[in-house]
mmCIF file of C-alpha atoms in Angstrom:
data_model
loop_
_atom_site.group_PDB
_atom_site.id
_atom_site.type_symbol
_atom_site.label_atom_id
_atom_site.label_comp_id
_atom_site.label_asym_id
_atom_site.label_seq_id
_atom_site.Cartn_x
_atom_site.Cartn_y
_atom_site.Cartn_z
ATOM 1 C CA UNK D 1 31.825 -25.490 -6.657
ATOM 2 C CA UNK D 2 34.122 -23.994 -4.040
ATOM 3 C CA UNK D 3 35.376 -21.495 -6.613
ATOM 4 C CA UNK D 4 31.798 -20.490 -7.406
ATOM 5 C CA UNK D 5 31.123 -19.946 -3.707
ATOM 6 C CA UNK D 6 34.195 -17.756 -3.366
ATOM 7 C CA UNK D 7 33.149 -15.686 -6.384
ATOM 8 C CA UNK D 8 29.676 -15.152 -4.939
ATOM 9 C CA UNK D 9 31.137 -14.131 -1.570
ATOM 10 C CA UNK D 10 33.488 -11.734 -3.347
ATOM 11 C CA UNK D 11 30.592 -10.153 -5.226
ATOM 12 C CA UNK D 12 28.611 -9.776 -1.995
ATOM 13 C CA UNK D 13 31.594 -8.213 -0.208
ATOM 14 C CA UNK D 14 31.712 -5.548 -2.918
ATOM 15 C CA UNK D 15 28.217 -4.415 -1.964
ATOM 16 C CA UNK D 16 28.330 -1.533 0.566
ATOM 17 C CA UNK D 17 27.676 -2.660 4.146
ATOM 18 C CA UNK D 18 24.798 -0.219 4.499
ATOM 19 C CA UNK D 19 23.081 -1.778 1.479
ATOM 20 C CA UNK D 20 23.685 -5.274 2.858
ATOM 21 C CA UNK D 21 22.138 -4.334 6.205
ATOM 22 C CA UNK D 22 19.148 -2.762 4.462
ATOM 23 C CA UNK D 23 18.612 -5.880 2.318
ATOM 24 C CA UNK D 24 18.884 -8.244 5.299
ATOM 25 C CA UNK D 25 16.426 -6.180 7.351
ATOM 26 C CA UNK D 26 14.020 -6.010 4.406
ATOM 27 C CA UNK D 27 14.191 -9.784 3.853
ATOM 28 C CA UNK D 28 13.577 -10.574 7.530
ATOM 29 C CA UNK D 29 10.722 -8.074 7.716
ATOM 30 C CA UNK D 30 9.159 -9.490 4.536
ATOM 31 C CA UNK D 31 9.274 -13.065 5.853
ATOM 32 C CA UNK D 32 7.848 -12.095 9.256
ATOM 33 C CA UNK D 33 5.021 -10.097 7.661
ATOM 34 C CA UNK D 34 4.122 -12.832 5.166
ATOM 35 C CA UNK D 35 3.963 -15.496 7.872
ATOM 36 C CA UNK D 36 1.890 -13.282 10.172
ATOM 37 C CA UNK D 37 -0.464 -12.171 7.382
ATOM 38 C CA UNK D 38 -0.989 -15.566 5.734
ATOM 39 C CA UNK D 39 -1.522 -17.559 8.933
ATOM 40 C CA UNK D 40 -3.120 -15.008 11.266
ATOM 41 C CA UNK D 41 -4.410 -11.817 9.673
ATOM 42 C CA UNK D 42 -5.699 -13.015 6.293
ATOM 43 C CA UNK D 43 -7.838 -15.989 7.448
ATOM 44 C CA UNK D 44 -9.642 -13.851 10.039
ATOM 45 C CA UNK D 45 -9.476 -10.597 8.038
ATOM 46 C CA UNK D 46 -8.628 -8.797 11.274
ATOM 47 C CA UNK D 47 -7.323 -5.727 9.442
ATOM 48 C CA UNK D 48 -8.671 -6.206 5.911
ATOM 49 C CA UNK D 49 -12.362 -6.258 6.788
ATOM 50 C CA UNK D 50 -12.568 -2.948 8.717
ATOM 51 C CA UNK D 51 -10.064 -1.266 6.397
ATOM 52 C CA UNK D 52 -11.963 -2.271 3.244
ATOM 53 C CA UNK D 53 -15.267 -1.092 4.706
ATOM 54 C CA UNK D 54 -13.756 2.196 5.895
ATOM 55 C CA UNK D 55 -12.224 2.714 2.434
ATOM 56 C CA UNK D 56 -15.592 2.101 0.803
ATOM 57 C CA UNK D 57 -17.483 4.471 3.099
ATOM 58 C CA UNK D 58 -14.794 7.138 2.702
ATOM 59 C CA UNK D 59 -15.069 6.799 -1.071
ATOM 60 C CA UNK D 60 -18.833 7.332 -0.959
ATOM 61 C CA UNK D 61 -18.341 10.354 1.317
ATOM 62 C CA UNK D 62 -15.894 11.888 -1.176
ATOM 63 C CA UNK D 63 -18.243 11.245 -4.108
ATOM 64 C CA UNK D 64 -21.081 12.942 -2.235
ATOM 65 C CA UNK D 65 -18.838 15.830 -1.190
ATOM 66 C CA UNK D 66 -17.853 16.618 -4.791
ATOM 67 C CA UNK D 67 -21.476 16.378 -5.892
ATOM 68 C CA UNK D 68 -21.143 13.245 -8.014
ATOM 69 C CA UNK D 69 -23.079 10.847 -5.795
ATOM 70 C CA UNK D 70 -26.635 11.086 -4.537
ATOM 71 C CA UNK D 71 -28.252 9.441 -1.522
ATOM 72 C CA UNK D 72 -28.546 6.100 -3.346
ATOM 73 C CA UNK D 73 -24.761 5.675 -3.170
ATOM 74 C CA UNK D 74 -23.743 3.328 -0.385
ATOM 75 C CA UNK D 75 -20.860 1.069 0.578
ATOM 76 C CA UNK D 76 -21.788 -2.251 2.122
ATOM 77 C CA UNK D 77 -20.486 -5.772 2.461
ATOM 78 C CA UNK D 78 -21.893 -8.433 0.152
ATOM 79 C CA UNK D 79 -21.034 -12.154 -0.100
ATOM 80 C CA UNK D 80 -18.164 -12.751 -2.517
ATOM 81 C CA UNK D 81 -16.935 -16.079 -3.875
ATOM 82 C CA UNK D 82 -13.189 -16.499 -4.178
ATOM 83 C CA UNK D 83 -11.460 -19.604 -5.503
ATOM 84 C CA UNK D 84 -8.052 -20.104 -3.905
ATOM 85 C CA UNK D 85 -5.991 -23.298 -4.107
ATOM 86 C CA UNK D 86 -8.921 -25.105 -5.745
ATOM 87 C CA UNK D 87 -11.120 -24.273 -2.783
ATOM 88 C CA UNK D 88 -14.171 -22.052 -2.662
ATOM 89 C CA UNK D 89 -13.961 -19.300 -0.058
ATOM 90 C CA UNK D 90 -16.876 -16.995 0.647
ATOM 91 C CA UNK D 91 -16.343 -13.727 2.480
ATOM 92 C CA UNK D 92 -18.036 -10.341 2.762
ATOM 93 C CA UNK D 93 -16.562 -7.958 0.194
ATOM 94 C CA UNK D 94 -17.041 -4.204 0.503
ATOM 95 C CA UNK D 95 -18.906 -3.037 -2.586
ATOM 96 C CA UNK D 96 -20.011 0.433 -3.653
ATOM 97 C CA UNK D 97 -23.474 0.748 -5.165
ATOM 98 C CA UNK D 98 -25.006 3.755 -6.881
ATOM 99 C CA UNK D 99 -28.387 4.246 -8.527
ATOM 100 C CA UNK D 100 -29.243 0.642 -7.819
ATOM 101 C CA UNK D 101 -26.234 -0.928 -9.523
ATOM 102 C CA UNK D 102 -22.824 -2.175 -8.512
ATOM 103 C CA UNK D 103 -19.980 0.238 -9.259
ATOM 104 C CA UNK D 104 -16.752 -0.859 -7.599
ATOM 105 C CA UNK D 105 -15.804 -3.738 -5.347
ATOM 106 C CA UNK D 106 -12.977 -3.163 -2.888
ATOM 107 C CA UNK D 107 -11.117 -6.425 -2.461
ATOM 108 C CA UNK D 108 -8.638 -6.940 0.345
ATOM 109 C CA UNK D 109 -5.778 -6.503 -2.119
ATOM 110 C CA UNK D 110 -7.064 -3.018 -2.992
ATOM 111 C CA UNK D 111 -7.798 -1.575 0.454
ATOM 112 C CA UNK D 112 -4.319 -0.076 0.783
ATOM 113 C CA UNK D 113 -2.915 -2.423 3.450
ATOM 114 C CA UNK D 114 -0.169 -3.797 1.198
ATOM 115 C CA UNK D 115 0.775 -0.218 0.275
ATOM 116 C CA UNK D 116 1.038 0.759 3.946
ATOM 117 C CA UNK D 117 3.258 -2.233 4.699
ATOM 118 C CA UNK D 118 5.478 -1.570 1.686
ATOM 119 C CA UNK D 119 5.940 2.045 2.718
ATOM 120 C CA UNK D 120 6.454 1.338 6.425
ATOM 121 C CA UNK D 121 8.904 -1.459 5.661
ATOM 122 C CA UNK D 122 11.210 0.994 3.929
ATOM 123 C CA UNK D 123 11.055 3.372 6.904
ATOM 124 C CA UNK D 124 11.943 0.571 9.313
ATOM 125 C CA UNK D 125 14.891 -0.687 7.254
ATOM 126 C CA UNK D 126 16.335 2.696 6.318
ATOM 127 C CA UNK D 127 18.776 4.114 8.897
ATOM 128 C CA UNK D 128 17.414 7.383 10.231
ATOM 129 C CA UNK D 129 16.314 9.255 13.352
ATOM 130 C CA UNK D 130 13.331 7.770 15.206
ATOM 131 C CA UNK D 131 11.556 11.141 15.292
ATOM 132 C CA UNK D 132 11.859 11.480 11.520
ATOM 133 C CA UNK D 133 10.580 7.933 11.008
ATOM 134 C CA UNK D 134 7.565 8.603 13.227
ATOM 135 C CA UNK D 135 6.843 11.864 11.389
ATOM 136 C CA UNK D 136 6.999 10.218 7.965
ATOM 137 C CA UNK D 137 5.050 7.226 9.267
ATOM 138 C CA UNK D 138 1.983 9.370 9.933
ATOM 139 C CA UNK D 139 2.586 11.636 6.938
ATOM 140 C CA UNK D 140 2.926 8.657 4.606
ATOM 141 C CA UNK D 141 -0.032 6.664 5.933
ATOM 142 C CA UNK D 142 -2.342 9.670 5.624
ATOM 143 C CA UNK D 143 -1.049 10.527 2.142
ATOM 144 C CA UNK D 144 -1.329 6.962 0.850
ATOM 145 C CA UNK D 145 -4.828 6.591 2.298
ATOM 146 C CA UNK D 146 -5.993 9.840 0.686
ATOM 147 C CA UNK D 147 -4.483 8.869 -2.674
ATOM 148 C CA UNK D 148 -6.157 5.456 -2.468
ATOM 149 C CA UNK D 149 -9.533 7.049 -1.690
ATOM 150 C CA UNK D 150 -9.108 9.372 -4.670
ATOM 151 C CA UNK D 151 -8.271 6.296 -6.759
ATOM 152 C CA UNK D 152 -11.409 4.394 -5.746
ATOM 153 C CA UNK D 153 -13.528 7.529 -6.170
ATOM 154 C CA UNK D 154 -12.187 8.098 -9.672
ATOM 155 C CA UNK D 155 -12.817 4.446 -10.535
ATOM 156 C CA UNK D 156 -16.470 4.905 -9.571
ATOM 157 C CA UNK D 157 -16.726 7.994 -11.763
ATOM 158 C CA UNK D 158 -14.957 6.281 -14.656
ATOM 159 C CA UNK D 159 -17.242 3.261 -14.273
ATOM 160 C CA UNK D 160 -20.236 5.574 -14.695
ATOM 161 C CA UNK D 161 -18.929 7.971 -17.339
ATOM 162 C CA UNK D 162 -16.176 6.171 -19.247
ATOM 163 C CA UNK D 163 -16.622 2.395 -18.759
ATOM 164 C CA UNK D 164 -14.323 1.518 -21.664
ATOM 165 C CA UNK D 165 -11.462 3.254 -19.838
ATOM 166 C CA UNK D 166 -12.056 1.413 -16.546
ATOM 167 C CA UNK D 167 -9.739 -1.558 -17.080
ATOM 168 C CA UNK D 168 -6.783 0.626 -18.102
ATOM 169 C CA UNK D 169 -7.366 3.041 -15.226
ATOM 170 C CA UNK D 170 -7.715 0.244 -12.678
ATOM 171 C CA UNK D 171 -4.757 -1.919 -13.664
ATOM 172 C CA UNK D 172 -2.298 0.628 -15.024
ATOM 173 C CA UNK D 173 -2.967 4.360 -14.598
ATOM 174 C CA UNK D 174 -3.791 4.463 -10.898
ATOM 175 C CA UNK D 175 -1.162 1.863 -10.018
ATOM 176 C CA UNK D 176 1.424 4.199 -11.530
ATOM 177 C CA UNK D 177 0.008 7.133 -9.552
ATOM 178 C CA UNK D 178 -0.064 5.269 -6.223
ATOM 179 C CA UNK D 179 3.393 3.727 -6.477
ATOM 180 C CA UNK D 180 4.860 6.992 -7.749
ATOM 181 C CA UNK D 181 3.454 8.678 -4.640
ATOM 182 C CA UNK D 182 5.097 6.095 -2.383
ATOM 183 C CA UNK D 183 8.396 6.426 -4.245
ATOM 184 C CA UNK D 184 8.250 10.215 -3.896
ATOM 185 C CA UNK D 185 7.675 9.893 -0.138
ATOM 186 C CA UNK D 186 10.697 7.586 0.086
ATOM 187 C CA UNK D 187 12.850 10.069 -1.821
ATOM 188 C CA UNK D 188 11.806 12.972 0.423
ATOM 189 C CA UNK D 189 12.412 10.855 3.535
ATOM 190 C CA UNK D 190 15.842 9.736 2.293
ATOM 191 C CA UNK D 191 16.915 13.266 1.425
ATOM 192 C CA UNK D 192 15.705 14.568 4.775
ATOM 193 C CA UNK D 193 17.645 11.819 6.569
ATOM 194 C CA UNK D 194 20.806 12.602 4.606
ATOM 195 C CA UNK D 195 20.402 16.311 5.334
ATOM 196 C CA UNK D 196 20.164 15.661 9.087
ATOM 197 C CA UNK D 197 23.269 13.461 9.027
ATOM 198 C CA UNK D 198 25.194 16.107 7.063
ATOM 199 C CA UNK D 199 24.231 18.832 9.540
ATOM 200 C CA UNK D 200 25.220 16.668 12.502
ATOM 201 C CA UNK D 201 28.581 15.903 10.904
ATOM 202 C CA UNK D 202 29.182 19.609 10.208
ATOM 203 C CA UNK D 203 28.371 20.529 13.803
ATOM 204 C CA UNK D 204 30.916 18.010 15.063
ATOM 205 C CA UNK D 205 33.719 19.585 13.040
#
Protein backbone atom coordinates (compact mmCIF):
# COMPACT_ATOMS: atom_id res chain seq x y z
CA UNK A 1 0.00 0.00 0.00
CA UNK A 2 2.84 2.34 0.88
CA UNK A 3 4.54 1.48 -2.41
CA UNK A 4 1.35 2.31 -4.29
CA UNK A 5 1.17 5.67 -2.53
CA UNK A 6 4.76 6.45 -3.46
CA UNK A 7 4.10 5.55 -7.09
CA UNK A 8 1.07 7.83 -7.21
CA UNK A 9 3.04 10.69 -5.65
CA UNK A 10 5.82 10.11 -8.17
CA UNK A 11 3.35 10.27 -11.05
CA UNK A 12 1.84 13.49 -9.68
CA UNK A 13 5.29 15.05 -9.25
CA UNK A 14 5.94 14.45 -12.94
CA UNK A 15 3.01 16.70 -13.83
CA UNK A 16 4.16 20.31 -14.44
CA UNK A 17 3.52 22.61 -11.47
CA UNK A 18 1.51 24.99 -13.62
CA UNK A 19 -0.84 22.16 -14.60
CA UNK A 20 -1.15 21.07 -10.97
CA UNK A 21 -2.07 24.60 -9.88
CA UNK A 22 -4.62 24.87 -12.69
CA UNK A 23 -6.21 21.53 -11.73
CA UNK A 24 -6.37 22.42 -8.02
CA UNK A 25 -7.95 25.81 -8.76
CA UNK A 26 -10.45 24.20 -11.13
CA UNK A 27 -11.41 21.55 -8.56
CA UNK A 28 -11.91 24.11 -5.78
CA UNK A 29 -13.90 26.39 -8.08
CA UNK A 30 -16.07 23.48 -9.24
CA UNK A 31 -16.88 22.41 -5.67
CA UNK A 32 -17.67 25.97 -4.55
CA UNK A 33 -19.93 26.57 -7.56
CA UNK A 34 -21.78 23.27 -7.17
CA UNK A 35 -22.47 23.88 -3.49
CA UNK A 36 -23.62 27.45 -4.11
CA UNK A 37 -25.78 26.49 -7.10
CA UNK A 38 -27.40 23.38 -5.62
CA UNK A 39 -28.21 24.85 -2.21
CA UNK A 40 -28.80 28.53 -2.99
CA UNK A 41 -29.25 29.44 -6.64
CA UNK A 42 -31.11 26.43 -8.05
CA UNK A 43 -33.91 26.14 -5.43
CA UNK A 44 -34.79 29.83 -5.77
CA UNK A 45 -33.87 30.11 -9.47
CA UNK A 46 -32.27 33.46 -8.69
CA UNK A 47 -30.30 33.49 -11.95
CA UNK A 48 -32.02 30.79 -14.01
CA UNK A 49 -35.49 32.34 -14.07
CA UNK A 50 -34.57 35.81 -15.44
CA UNK A 51 -31.89 34.36 -17.73
CA UNK A 52 -34.26 31.78 -19.25
CA UNK A 53 -36.95 34.41 -19.82
CA UNK A 54 -34.46 36.86 -21.33
CA UNK A 55 -33.15 34.09 -23.61
CA UNK A 56 -36.68 33.29 -24.74
CA UNK A 57 -37.61 36.91 -25.45
CA UNK A 58 -34.31 37.48 -27.27
CA UNK A 59 -34.99 34.41 -29.40
CA UNK A 60 -38.42 35.72 -30.40
CA UNK A 61 -36.89 39.12 -31.21
CA UNK A 62 -34.32 37.47 -33.50
CA UNK A 63 -37.00 35.38 -35.24
CA UNK A 64 -39.06 38.51 -35.87
CA UNK A 65 -36.00 40.45 -37.04
CA UNK A 66 -35.14 37.86 -39.70
CA UNK A 67 -38.76 37.74 -40.83
CA UNK A 68 -39.53 34.20 -39.70
CA UNK A 69 -41.87 35.02 -36.83
CA UNK A 70 -45.09 37.00 -36.85
CA UNK A 71 -46.85 38.80 -34.00
CA UNK A 72 -48.24 35.52 -32.63
CA UNK A 73 -44.74 34.49 -31.54
CA UNK A 74 -44.20 35.05 -27.84
CA UNK A 75 -42.02 33.80 -25.01
CA UNK A 76 -43.73 33.31 -21.67
CA UNK A 77 -43.47 31.23 -18.54
CA UNK A 78 -45.77 28.23 -18.19
CA UNK A 79 -46.04 25.68 -15.35
CA UNK A 80 -43.68 22.75 -15.89
CA UNK A 81 -43.58 19.48 -13.98
CA UNK A 82 -40.15 18.08 -13.19
CA UNK A 83 -39.51 14.84 -11.34
CA UNK A 84 -36.26 14.97 -9.37
CA UNK A 85 -35.23 12.46 -6.69
CA UNK A 86 -38.69 10.86 -6.84
CA UNK A 87 -40.29 14.18 -6.02
CA UNK A 88 -42.55 16.30 -8.18
CA UNK A 89 -41.34 19.87 -8.63
CA UNK A 90 -43.40 22.46 -10.46
CA UNK A 91 -41.80 25.64 -11.73
CA UNK A 92 -42.41 28.23 -14.44
CA UNK A 93 -40.54 27.24 -17.60
CA UNK A 94 -39.90 29.77 -20.36
CA UNK A 95 -41.60 28.49 -23.49
CA UNK A 96 -41.75 29.93 -27.00
CA UNK A 97 -45.10 29.77 -28.78
CA UNK A 98 -45.84 30.55 -32.41
CA UNK A 99 -49.07 30.37 -34.40
CA UNK A 100 -50.86 29.05 -31.36
CA UNK A 101 -48.58 26.08 -30.69
CA UNK A 102 -45.60 25.32 -28.51
CA UNK A 103 -42.26 25.44 -30.32
CA UNK A 104 -39.35 25.31 -27.89
CA UNK A 105 -39.08 25.18 -24.13
CA UNK A 106 -36.01 26.74 -22.55
CA UNK A 107 -35.14 24.73 -19.46
CA UNK A 108 -32.68 26.02 -16.90
CA UNK A 109 -30.04 23.65 -18.26
CA UNK A 110 -30.34 25.30 -21.69
CA UNK A 111 -30.33 29.00 -20.78
CA UNK A 112 -26.55 29.27 -21.12
CA UNK A 113 -25.66 29.65 -17.42
CA UNK A 114 -23.62 26.44 -17.29
CA UNK A 115 -21.77 27.55 -20.44
CA UNK A 116 -20.93 30.91 -18.86
CA UNK A 117 -19.61 29.23 -15.72
CA UNK A 118 -17.56 26.73 -17.71
CA UNK A 119 -15.99 29.50 -19.75
CA UNK A 120 -15.38 31.86 -16.82
CA UNK A 121 -13.91 29.05 -14.73
CA UNK A 122 -11.16 28.56 -17.27
CA UNK A 123 -10.37 32.29 -17.27
CA UNK A 124 -10.12 32.33 -13.48
CA UNK A 125 -7.84 29.28 -13.28
CA UNK A 126 -5.58 30.15 -16.20
CA UNK A 127 -2.62 32.39 -15.26
CA UNK A 128 -2.87 35.65 -17.17
CA UNK A 129 -3.11 39.43 -16.85
CA UNK A 130 -6.22 40.74 -15.09
CA UNK A 131 -6.94 43.19 -17.92
CA UNK A 132 -6.88 40.37 -20.47
CA UNK A 133 -9.16 38.23 -18.30
CA UNK A 134 -11.66 41.08 -17.96
CA UNK A 135 -11.57 41.71 -21.72
CA UNK A 136 -12.18 38.05 -22.56
CA UNK A 137 -14.79 37.82 -19.80
CA UNK A 138 -17.04 40.32 -21.56
CA UNK A 139 -16.07 39.15 -25.05
CA UNK A 140 -16.80 35.53 -24.16
CA UNK A 141 -20.08 36.13 -22.33
CA UNK A 142 -21.45 38.19 -25.22
CA UNK A 143 -20.27 35.65 -27.81
CA UNK A 144 -21.67 32.66 -25.94
CA UNK A 145 -24.99 34.42 -25.36
CA UNK A 146 -25.31 35.33 -29.05
CA UNK A 147 -24.43 31.78 -30.13
CA UNK A 148 -26.99 30.38 -27.69
CA UNK A 149 -29.69 32.72 -29.01
CA UNK A 150 -28.87 31.64 -32.56
CA UNK A 151 -29.13 28.03 -31.36
CA UNK A 152 -32.59 28.49 -29.82
CA UNK A 153 -33.75 30.48 -32.85
CA UNK A 154 -32.60 27.75 -35.23
CA UNK A 155 -34.33 25.13 -33.08
CA UNK A 156 -37.60 27.03 -33.47
CA UNK A 157 -37.14 27.17 -37.24
CA UNK A 158 -36.19 23.50 -37.42
CA UNK A 159 -39.21 22.61 -35.27
CA UNK A 160 -41.44 24.34 -37.82
CA UNK A 161 -39.73 23.35 -41.07
CA UNK A 162 -37.78 20.15 -40.39
CA UNK A 163 -39.25 18.46 -37.28
CA UNK A 164 -37.56 15.13 -38.01
CA UNK A 165 -34.17 16.86 -37.71
CA UNK A 166 -34.99 18.51 -34.36
CA UNK A 167 -33.67 15.81 -32.02
CA UNK A 168 -30.31 15.55 -33.80
CA UNK A 169 -29.93 19.33 -33.97
CA UNK A 170 -30.85 19.79 -30.31
CA UNK A 171 -28.73 17.05 -28.75
CA UNK A 172 -25.77 16.86 -31.11
CA UNK A 173 -25.30 19.51 -33.82
CA UNK A 174 -25.74 22.66 -31.75
CA UNK A 175 -23.90 21.20 -28.75
CA UNK A 176 -20.90 20.74 -31.03
CA UNK A 177 -21.23 24.32 -32.29
CA UNK A 178 -21.55 25.86 -28.81
CA UNK A 179 -18.72 23.93 -27.19
CA UNK A 180 -16.49 24.46 -30.21
CA UNK A 181 -17.08 28.20 -29.82
CA UNK A 182 -16.06 28.07 -26.16
CA UNK A 183 -12.98 26.01 -26.99
CA UNK A 184 -12.00 28.50 -29.70
CA UNK A 185 -12.32 31.38 -27.22
CA UNK A 186 -10.08 29.49 -24.79
CA UNK A 187 -7.48 28.91 -27.49
CA UNK A 188 -7.45 32.59 -28.50
CA UNK A 189 -7.21 33.65 -24.85
CA UNK A 190 -4.37 31.20 -24.16
CA UNK A 191 -2.40 32.30 -27.21
CA UNK A 192 -2.90 35.96 -26.34
CA UNK A 193 -1.68 35.30 -22.79
CA UNK A 194 1.39 33.45 -24.05
CA UNK A 195 2.13 36.25 -26.51
CA UNK A 196 2.04 38.86 -23.72
CA UNK A 197 4.36 36.79 -21.54
CA UNK A 198 6.79 36.32 -24.44
CA UNK A 199 6.87 40.06 -25.16
CA UNK A 200 7.44 40.87 -21.49
CA UNK A 201 10.29 38.37 -21.31
CA UNK A 202 11.87 39.82 -24.47
CA UNK A 203 11.67 43.35 -23.09
CA UNK A 204 13.48 42.26 -19.93
CA UNK A 205 16.43 40.91 -21.91
